[in-house]
CSV table of C-alpha atoms in Angstrom, one decimal:
chain,number,residue,atom,x,y,z
A,665,MET,CA,50.8,-40.4,18.7
A,666,SER,CA,54.5,-41.0,19.5
A,667,GLU,CA,57.0,-38.3,20.4
A,668,LYS,CA,58.7,-38.7,17.0
A,669,SER,CA,55.3,-38.4,15.1
A,670,LYS,CA,54.5,-35.3,17.1
A,671,ALA,CA,57.9,-33.8,16.1
A,672,VAL,CA,57.3,-34.5,12.4
A,673,PHE,CA,53.8,-33.0,12.6
A,674,LEU,CA,55.1,-29.9,14.5
A,675,MET,CA,58.1,-29.4,12.1
A,676,ALA,CA,55.7,-29.6,9.1
A,677,ALA,CA,53.4,-27.1,10.9
A,678,THR,CA,56.4,-24.8,11.5
A,679,ALA,CA,57.3,-24.9,7.8
A,680,LEU,CA,53.7,-24.1,6.8
A,681,ILE,CA,53.5,-21.3,9.3
A,682,TRP,CA,56.7,-19.8,8.0
A,683,SER,CA,55.5,-20.2,4.4
A,684,SER,CA,52.4,-18.1,5.2
A,685,GLY,CA,54.6,-15.0,5.9
A,686,GLY,CA,54.7,-14.0,2.2
A,687,LEU,CA,51.0,-13.8,1.9
A,688,ALA,CA,50.5,-12.0,5.3
A,689,ILE,CA,53.2,-9.4,4.4
A,690,LYS,CA,51.6,-8.8,1.0
A,691,LEU,CA,48.2,-8.2,2.6
A,692,VAL,CA,49.4,-5.7,5.3
A,693,GLU,CA,49.2,-2.2,3.8
A,694,TRP,CA,52.1,-0.4,5.5
A,695,SER,CA,55.7,0.4,4.8
A,696,PRO,CA,58.1,-2.6,4.8
A,697,MET,CA,60.2,-1.2,7.6
A,698,ALA,CA,57.2,-0.4,9.8
A,699,ILE,CA,55.9,-4.0,9.2
A,700,THR,CA,59.1,-5.7,10.1
A,701,GLY,CA,59.6,-3.4,13.1
A,702,VAL,CA,56.2,-4.2,14.6
A,703,ARG,CA,56.4,-7.9,13.7
A,704,SER,CA,59.8,-8.2,15.4
A,705,ALA,CA,58.6,-6.3,18.6
A,706,LEU,CA,55.7,-8.7,18.9
A,707,ALA,CA,57.9,-11.7,18.2
A,708,ALA,CA,60.6,-10.7,20.7
A,709,LEU,CA,58.0,-10.3,23.4
A,710,THR,CA,56.4,-13.6,22.6
A,711,LEU,CA,59.7,-15.5,22.7
A,712,VAL,CA,60.8,-13.8,26.0
A,713,LEU,CA,57.5,-15.0,27.5
A,714,VAL,CA,57.7,-18.5,26.1
A,715,PHE,CA,61.4,-19.0,27.1
A,716,ARG,CA,61.5,-17.0,30.3
A,717,GLY,CA,63.9,-18.3,32.9
A,718,ARG,CA,65.9,-20.2,30.3
A,719,LEU,CA,67.5,-17.4,28.4
A,720,LYS,CA,71.2,-16.6,28.6
A,721,PHE,CA,72.2,-13.5,26.7
A,722,GLY,CA,75.9,-12.8,26.1
A,723,VAL,CA,78.1,-10.2,24.5
A,724,SER,CA,80.3,-12.4,22.4
A,725,PHE,CA,81.2,-11.5,18.8
A,726,VAL,CA,79.5,-14.5,17.3
A,727,GLN,CA,76.2,-14.1,19.3
A,728,LEU,CA,76.0,-10.4,18.3
A,729,GLY,CA,77.0,-11.4,14.7
A,730,ALA,CA,74.2,-13.9,14.6
A,731,ALA,CA,71.7,-11.3,15.9
A,732,VAL,CA,72.8,-8.7,13.3
A,733,GLY,CA,72.6,-11.4,10.6
A,734,TYR,CA,69.1,-12.3,11.7
A,735,ALA,CA,68.0,-8.7,11.8
A,736,GLY,CA,69.3,-8.2,8.2
A,737,LEU,CA,67.4,-11.3,7.1
A,738,LEU,CA,64.2,-10.1,8.6
A,739,ILE,CA,64.4,-6.5,7.2
A,740,THR,CA,65.5,-7.5,3.7
A,741,ASN,CA,63.0,-10.3,3.4
A,742,VAL,CA,60.0,-8.0,4.2
A,743,ALA,CA,61.4,-5.4,1.8
A,744,ALA,CA,62.0,-7.9,-1.0
A,745,THR,CA,58.5,-9.4,-0.5
A,746,LYS,CA,56.9,-6.0,-1.0
A,747,LEU,CA,59.1,-5.1,-4.1
A,748,THR,CA,59.2,-8.4,-6.0
A,749,THR,CA,57.1,-11.6,-6.1
A,750,SER,CA,57.0,-13.6,-2.9
A,751,ALA,CA,58.4,-16.6,-4.8
A,752,ASN,CA,61.5,-14.6,-5.8
A,753,ALA,CA,61.9,-13.3,-2.3
A,754,ILE,CA,61.8,-16.6,-0.5
A,755,LEU,CA,63.7,-18.7,-3.2
A,756,LEU,CA,66.5,-16.2,-3.6
A,757,ALA,CA,66.9,-16.2,0.2
A,758,TYR,CA,67.4,-20.0,0.0
A,759,THR,CA,70.7,-19.3,-1.8
A,760,ALA,CA,72.3,-18.8,1.6
A,761,PRO,CA,74.3,-22.1,1.5
A,762,VAL,CA,76.3,-20.6,-1.4
A,763,TYR,CA,77.6,-17.9,0.8
A,764,VAL,CA,78.2,-20.3,3.7
A,765,ALA,CA,80.2,-22.5,1.4
A,766,LEU,CA,82.3,-19.6,0.2
A,767,LEU,CA,82.9,-18.0,3.6
A,768,ALA,CA,83.2,-21.1,5.7
A,769,PRO,CA,86.9,-21.8,4.9
A,770,TRP,CA,87.8,-18.3,6.1
A,771,PHE,CA,85.4,-17.9,9.0
A,772,LEU,CA,85.1,-21.5,10.3
A,773,LYS,CA,88.3,-23.0,8.8
A,774,GLU,CA,86.0,-25.6,7.1
A,775,LYS,CA,87.3,-26.8,3.8
A,776,THR,CA,85.0,-26.4,0.7
A,777,SER,CA,84.9,-29.6,-1.3
A,778,ARG,CA,84.7,-30.1,-5.0
A,779,SER,CA,81.1,-31.1,-4.7
A,780,ASP,CA,80.5,-27.8,-2.9
A,781,TRP,CA,81.9,-25.9,-5.9
A,782,LEU,CA,79.5,-27.8,-8.2
A,783,PHE,CA,76.6,-27.0,-5.9
A,784,ILE,CA,77.7,-23.3,-6.0
A,785,ALA,CA,77.8,-23.3,-9.8
A,786,VAL,CA,74.3,-24.9,-10.1
A,787,THR,CA,72.8,-22.6,-7.5
A,788,VAL,CA,74.3,-19.4,-9.1
A,789,GLY,CA,72.9,-20.6,-12.4
A,790,GLY,CA,69.5,-20.9,-10.8
A,791,MET,CA,69.8,-17.4,-9.3
A,792,VAL,CA,70.5,-15.9,-12.8
A,793,LEU,CA,67.2,-17.3,-14.1
A,794,PHE,CA,65.3,-15.1,-11.6
A,795,PHE,CA,66.7,-12.0,-13.5
A,796,VAL,CA,65.8,-13.3,-16.9
A,797,ASP,CA,62.1,-12.5,-16.4
A,798,LYS,CA,60.9,-9.1,-17.5
A,799,LEU,CA,61.1,-7.1,-14.3
A,800,SER,CA,59.9,-3.6,-13.4
A,801,ALA,CA,62.4,-1.2,-11.7
A,802,THR,CA,61.0,-2.1,-8.2
A,803,GLY,CA,61.0,-5.8,-9.1
A,804,LEU,CA,64.7,-5.7,-10.0
A,805,TRP,CA,65.5,-4.0,-6.7
A,806,GLY,CA,63.3,-6.5,-4.9
A,807,ASN,CA,65.4,-9.4,-6.4
A,808,ILE,CA,68.6,-7.6,-5.5
A,809,ILE,CA,67.4,-7.2,-1.9
A,810,ALA,CA,66.3,-10.9,-1.8
A,811,VAL,CA,69.9,-11.8,-2.7
A,812,ALA,CA,70.9,-9.8,0.4
A,813,THR,CA,68.5,-11.8,2.4
A,814,GLY,CA,70.4,-15.0,1.5
A,815,PHE,CA,73.7,-13.3,2.4
A,816,SER,CA,72.2,-12.2,5.8
A,817,TYR,CA,70.9,-15.7,6.4
A,818,ALA,CA,74.4,-17.1,5.7
A,819,ILE,CA,76.0,-14.7,8.2
A,820,PHE,CA,73.5,-15.8,10.8
A,821,THR,CA,74.2,-19.5,10.1
A,822,LEU,CA,78.0,-19.0,10.2
A,823,CYS,CA,77.8,-17.2,13.5
A,824,MET,CA,75.5,-19.8,15.0
A,825,ARG,CA,78.0,-22.6,14.0
A,826,ALA,CA,80.8,-20.6,15.6
A,827,GLN,CA,79.1,-20.8,19.0
A,828,LYS,CA,80.3,-23.8,20.9
A,829,SER,CA,76.9,-24.3,22.6
A,830,ALA,CA,74.7,-22.7,20.0
A,831,SER,CA,71.3,-21.7,21.2
A,832,PRO,CA,69.4,-19.9,18.5
A,833,VAL,CA,66.7,-18.4,20.8
A,834,GLU,CA,68.9,-15.7,22.4
A,835,SER,CA,70.4,-14.6,19.0
A,836,VAL,CA,67.0,-14.6,17.4
A,837,ILE,CA,65.5,-12.5,20.2
A,838,MET,CA,68.4,-10.0,19.9
A,839,GLY,CA,67.9,-9.9,16.2
A,840,HIS,CA,64.2,-9.1,16.6
A,841,MET,CA,65.1,-6.4,19.1
A,842,ILE,CA,67.5,-4.8,16.6
A,843,THR,CA,64.9,-5.0,13.9
A,844,ALA,CA,62.2,-3.4,16.1
A,845,PHE,CA,64.6,-0.5,16.9
A,846,CYS,CA,65.4,0.0,13.2
A,847,GLY,CA,61.7,0.0,12.2
A,848,LEU,CA,60.6,2.3,15.0
A,849,PRO,CA,61.1,5.6,13.0
A,850,PHE,CA,58.9,4.3,10.2
A,851,MET,CA,55.9,3.5,12.4
A,852,PHE,CA,54.7,7.1,12.7
A,853,GLY,CA,54.2,8.1,9.1
A,854,SER,CA,50.8,6.4,8.7
A,855,THR,CA,48.4,4.2,10.6
A,856,PRO,CA,47.6,0.7,9.4
A,857,SER,CA,44.0,-0.4,9.0
A,858,ALA,CA,42.3,-2.9,11.4
A,859,GLU,CA,42.8,-5.7,8.9
A,860,SER,CA,46.5,-4.8,8.7
A,861,TRP,CA,46.8,-4.9,12.4
A,862,LEU,CA,45.4,-8.4,12.5
A,863,GLY,CA,48.1,-9.4,9.9
A,864,LEU,CA,50.8,-7.8,12.0
A,865,ILE,CA,49.7,-9.6,15.1
A,866,TYR,CA,49.7,-12.9,13.2
A,867,LEU,CA,53.2,-12.2,11.8
A,868,GLY,CA,54.7,-11.3,15.1
A,869,ILE,CA,53.1,-13.7,17.6
A,870,PHE,CA,52.4,-16.7,15.4
A,871,GLN,CA,54.5,-16.6,12.2
A,872,GLN,CA,57.7,-15.6,14.0
A,873,GLY,CA,57.1,-16.2,17.8
A,874,ILE,CA,55.2,-19.4,18.4
A,875,SER,CA,56.5,-21.1,15.3
A,876,LEU,CA,60.1,-20.8,16.6
A,877,ALA,CA,59.0,-22.4,19.9
A,878,LEU,CA,57.6,-25.3,17.9
A,879,TYR,CA,60.8,-25.6,15.8
A,880,THR,CA,63.1,-25.7,18.8
A,881,TRP,CA,61.1,-28.5,20.3
A,882,ALA,CA,60.8,-30.5,17.1
A,883,ILE,CA,64.4,-30.2,15.9
A,884,LYS,CA,65.7,-31.9,19.0
A,885,ARG,CA,63.7,-35.0,18.2
A,886,LEU,CA,64.3,-35.3,14.5
A,887,GLY,CA,67.3,-36.4,12.4
A,888,ALA,CA,69.0,-33.8,10.2
A,889,LEU,CA,67.8,-35.5,7.0
A,890,GLU,CA,64.2,-35.5,8.2
A,891,ALA,CA,64.4,-31.8,9.2
A,892,ILE,CA,65.9,-30.8,5.9
A,893,LEU,CA,63.2,-32.5,3.8
A,894,ILE,CA,60.3,-31.2,5.9
A,895,MET,CA,61.5,-27.6,5.9
A,896,THR,CA,61.5,-27.6,2.0
A,897,LEU,CA,57.8,-27.2,2.5
A,898,GLU,CA,58.4,-23.5,3.2
A,899,PRO,CA,59.7,-22.3,-0.2
A,900,ILE,CA,57.3,-24.6,-2.0
A,901,PHE,CA,54.1,-23.4,-0.2
A,902,ASN,CA,55.0,-19.7,0.1
A,903,PRO,CA,54.4,-18.9,-3.5
A,904,ILE,CA,51.4,-21.2,-3.7
A,905,LEU,CA,49.7,-19.4,-0.8
A,906,VAL,CA,50.5,-16.0,-2.3
A,907,ALA,CA,49.1,-17.1,-5.7
A,908,LEU,CA,45.8,-18.4,-4.1
A,909,GLY,CA,45.4,-15.5,-1.6
A,910,TYR,CA,46.8,-12.6,-3.4
A,911,GLY,CA,46.7,-13.6,-7.1
A,912,GLU,CA,50.4,-13.1,-7.7
A,913,ILE,CA,52.0,-15.6,-10.2
A,914,PRO,CA,55.8,-15.8,-10.5
A,915,GLY,CA,57.4,-15.7,-13.9
A,916,LYS,CA,58.2,-19.0,-15.7
A,917,TRP,CA,62.0,-18.4,-15.5
A,918,ALA,CA,61.7,-17.7,-11.8
A,919,LEU,CA,59.8,-21.0,-11.3
A,920,VAL,CA,62.6,-22.8,-13.2
A,921,GLY,CA,65.2,-21.0,-11.2
A,922,GLY,CA,63.3,-21.9,-8.0
A,923,VAL,CA,63.3,-25.6,-8.9
A,924,VAL,CA,67.1,-25.5,-9.6
A,925,VAL,CA,67.9,-23.6,-6.3
A,926,ILE,CA,65.7,-25.8,-4.1
A,927,GLY,CA,66.9,-29.0,-5.8
A,928,ALA,CA,70.5,-28.0,-5.3
A,929,VAL,CA,70.1,-26.9,-1.7
A,930,THR,CA,68.1,-30.1,-0.8
A,931,ALA,CA,70.7,-32.3,-2.6
A,932,ARG,CA,73.6,-30.7,-0.8
A,933,GLY,CA,71.9,-31.3,2.6
A,934,VAL,CA,70.6,-34.8,1.8
A,935,LEU,CA,73.5,-36.5,-0.1
A,936,PRO,CA,76.2,-36.1,2.7
A,937,LEU,CA,73.7,-37.5,5.3
A,938,LEU,CA,72.9,-40.5,3.0
A,939,LYS,CA,76.6,-41.2,2.5
A,940,ARG,CA,77.2,-41.0,6.2
A,941,GLU,CA,74.3,-43.3,7.0
A,942,LYS,CA,75.6,-45.8,4.4
A,943,ALA,CA,79.0,-45.7,5.9
A,944,VAL,CA,77.6,-46.3,9.4
A,945,ASN,CA,75.5,-49.3,8.1
A,946,MET,CA,78.6,-50.8,6.4
A,947,GLN,CA,80.6,-50.5,9.6
A,948,ARG,CA,77.9,-52.2,11.6
A,949,ARG,CA,77.8,-55.1,9.2
A,950,ARG,CA,81.6,-55.5,9.5
A,951,ILE,CA,81.3,-55.6,13.3
A,952,LYS,CA,78.6,-58.3,13.0
């Protein structure tokens, strides 16, 4: 197997491992803050061991901002997964590019194009469909928290872009440390079962720790278009695994909204890359 083939395989494996988080969180019987705290403590330890000797922590505003954004993502995602359907939690989190497009002109001085505004309109329309389904009080709050997950993901992304030599590992480890600290007070109210501890170990070491090591190796060997397309496996398989392993079926309007959101996000990532590739090919032909 060539290095490129290995990268494709490992990126797909990463997406599938990340997609299993929804089912694992559903099966762990403990409070959301306790779950995310233990998961992050195990993940931070795993990442420090994997990347020991190569880590460079700093105290810059953007690195700390990325860590806080990542911590917010982790905490709100677990809470949303517990309160609403896993499909709603993961798909609403994928609205992050909307906030990136809105905040980039102010934070990064990057202009938002007309096509970006169209993308924002379509994605917001998809978001609205998640709230059309009949929701319980907790389900409604779960959806609202899931929207906050997308916003936290956007803050993380913006702060990572703002770093001249962005290395996600240090910010991710710092984010996990912040999350573990926030979850610490909630770990003493009750004790999880042996089965739940197995789920926590899986979430921390494999779903968050080892998967990131695989991602950082694969992303360096793949094109941006390939990475975008492969990573769409996560929001697709997350609700499928939950439906098969937990029996939770998302509402019909949430499914429609999910198709709209994932379609819009994928198109926004793919179309500029295809245009760029076409322009490069035309320039090569002119040179010949």
